XYZ file of C-alpha atoms in Angstrom:
121
model
C 7.845 -45.215 9.003
C 10.866 -45.669 5.979
C 11.065 -43.449 3.269
C 12.618 -44.359 0.253
C 13.600 -41.459 -2.877
C 16.378 -42.353 -5.358
C 17.678 -40.281 -8.094
C 19.203 -42.290 -11.503
C 21.208 -40.509 -13.915
C 19.946 -39.802 -17.296
C 21.468 -42.377 -18.851
C 18.599 -44.535 -19.585
C 19.002 -48.789 -19.504
C 16.204 -50.573 -19.715
C 13.865 -51.294 -16.792
C 15.569 -48.159 -14.526
C 12.871 -45.627 -13.556
C 14.726 -42.359 -12.888
C 12.660 -41.727 -10.012
C 11.544 -44.481 -7.469
C 9.670 -43.370 -3.680
C 7.719 -45.800 -1.474
C 6.178 -44.882 1.967
C 5.269 -48.015 4.437
C 3.496 -47.401 7.572
C 3.544 -50.333 10.059
C 1.669 -50.819 12.807
C 1.722 -53.218 15.550
C 0.064 -54.308 19.201
C 0.161 -57.540 20.769
C -0.402 -59.998 18.166
C -2.150 -57.718 15.533
C 0.659 -56.313 12.713
C -0.679 -54.030 10.270
C 1.684 -52.539 6.463
C 0.722 -50.444 4.109
C 2.408 -48.964 1.274
C 2.737 -46.350 -0.726
C 4.799 -46.782 -4.427
C 5.568 -44.701 -6.846
C 7.828 -45.216 -10.295
C 8.311 -42.797 -12.859
C 8.041 -43.634 -16.891
C 11.291 -45.849 -17.756
C 12.916 -47.322 -20.754
C 11.717 -51.322 -21.230
C 13.006 -51.491 -24.657
C 15.318 -49.786 -26.975
C 13.889 -49.967 -30.886
C 16.423 -48.342 -34.064
C 15.543 -45.396 -32.607
C 14.313 -43.059 -30.133
C 10.981 -42.688 -31.975
C 10.797 -46.281 -31.846
C 11.242 -47.098 -28.262
C 8.773 -48.584 -25.884
C 8.087 -46.852 -22.328
C 6.548 -47.664 -19.397
C 4.627 -45.314 -17.643
C 4.673 -44.229 -14.202
C 1.924 -46.079 -12.011
C 1.280 -45.480 -7.902
C 0.449 -48.598 -6.451
C -1.117 -49.030 -2.880
C -0.229 -52.737 -1.039
C -0.905 -53.728 2.720
C -0.293 -56.850 4.884
C -1.954 -57.696 8.285
C -1.292 -60.424 9.799
C -3.031 -61.655 13.413
C -1.107 -64.632 15.394
C -3.748 -67.017 16.449
C -0.853 -69.093 19.063
C 2.867 -68.118 19.068
C 3.168 -70.658 15.746
C -0.114 -70.161 13.824
C -0.769 -67.075 11.906
C -3.619 -65.088 10.126
C -2.523 -63.332 7.018
C -3.419 -61.405 4.320
C -1.943 -59.802 1.936
C -3.178 -57.507 -0.982
C -1.088 -55.629 -3.724
C -2.423 -53.235 -6.495
C -5.499 -51.693 -4.517
C -6.271 -49.148 -6.125
C -6.136 -51.651 -9.027
C -3.736 -48.762 -11.295
C -3.516 -50.257 -15.161
C 0.482 -50.254 -16.923
C 0.473 -48.465 -19.866
C 3.502 -48.532 -22.431
C 4.341 -45.977 -25.149
C 6.742 -45.236 -28.302
C 9.228 -42.724 -28.546
C 8.313 -41.486 -25.236
C 6.098 -39.973 -26.622
C 2.553 -40.469 -23.578
C 0.099 -40.153 -26.531
C 1.437 -43.368 -28.847
C -0.178 -46.168 -25.984
C 1.242 -49.526 -27.691
C -0.397 -51.350 -24.604
C -3.212 -50.285 -21.971
C -3.700 -53.061 -19.845
C -5.181 -53.426 -16.193
C -3.303 -56.992 -13.348
C -5.793 -56.052 -11.209
C -5.799 -56.336 -7.465
C -4.239 -59.073 -5.873
C -5.257 -60.826 -2.642
C -3.774 -63.436 -0.632
C -5.145 -65.884 2.568
C -4.060 -68.009 4.925
C -1.837 -69.460 7.844
C 1.696 -69.358 8.553
C 2.498 -72.432 10.710
C 5.769 -73.670 12.631
C 5.836 -77.259 12.482
C 9.289 -78.012 14.515
C 10.659 -75.944 17.233
């Protein structure tokens, strides 16, 4: 298990969150590897306007991701990965005021399923 929490200075540069944290749980037994990750980003500035009233900020969000891998053989692995499993929307607002929404978007869940193979040794 790994945890990381970062607190950045009060200076706002585009795409810098004041608080970023994530927590990952791992499980491995035999040929099975599992992991799930919780991610949190606080609000952050995305674009400068001519004044603070015209600046655009990305709203804070929480994401849950997971990954599973099963070794079918030494050289062939079955893989499943899911991103944004909680289907968290993204928001953008203007002037640092969360009620002045300029964008509300659902990106949905992303699921991957496949194989990984080693072709030579």
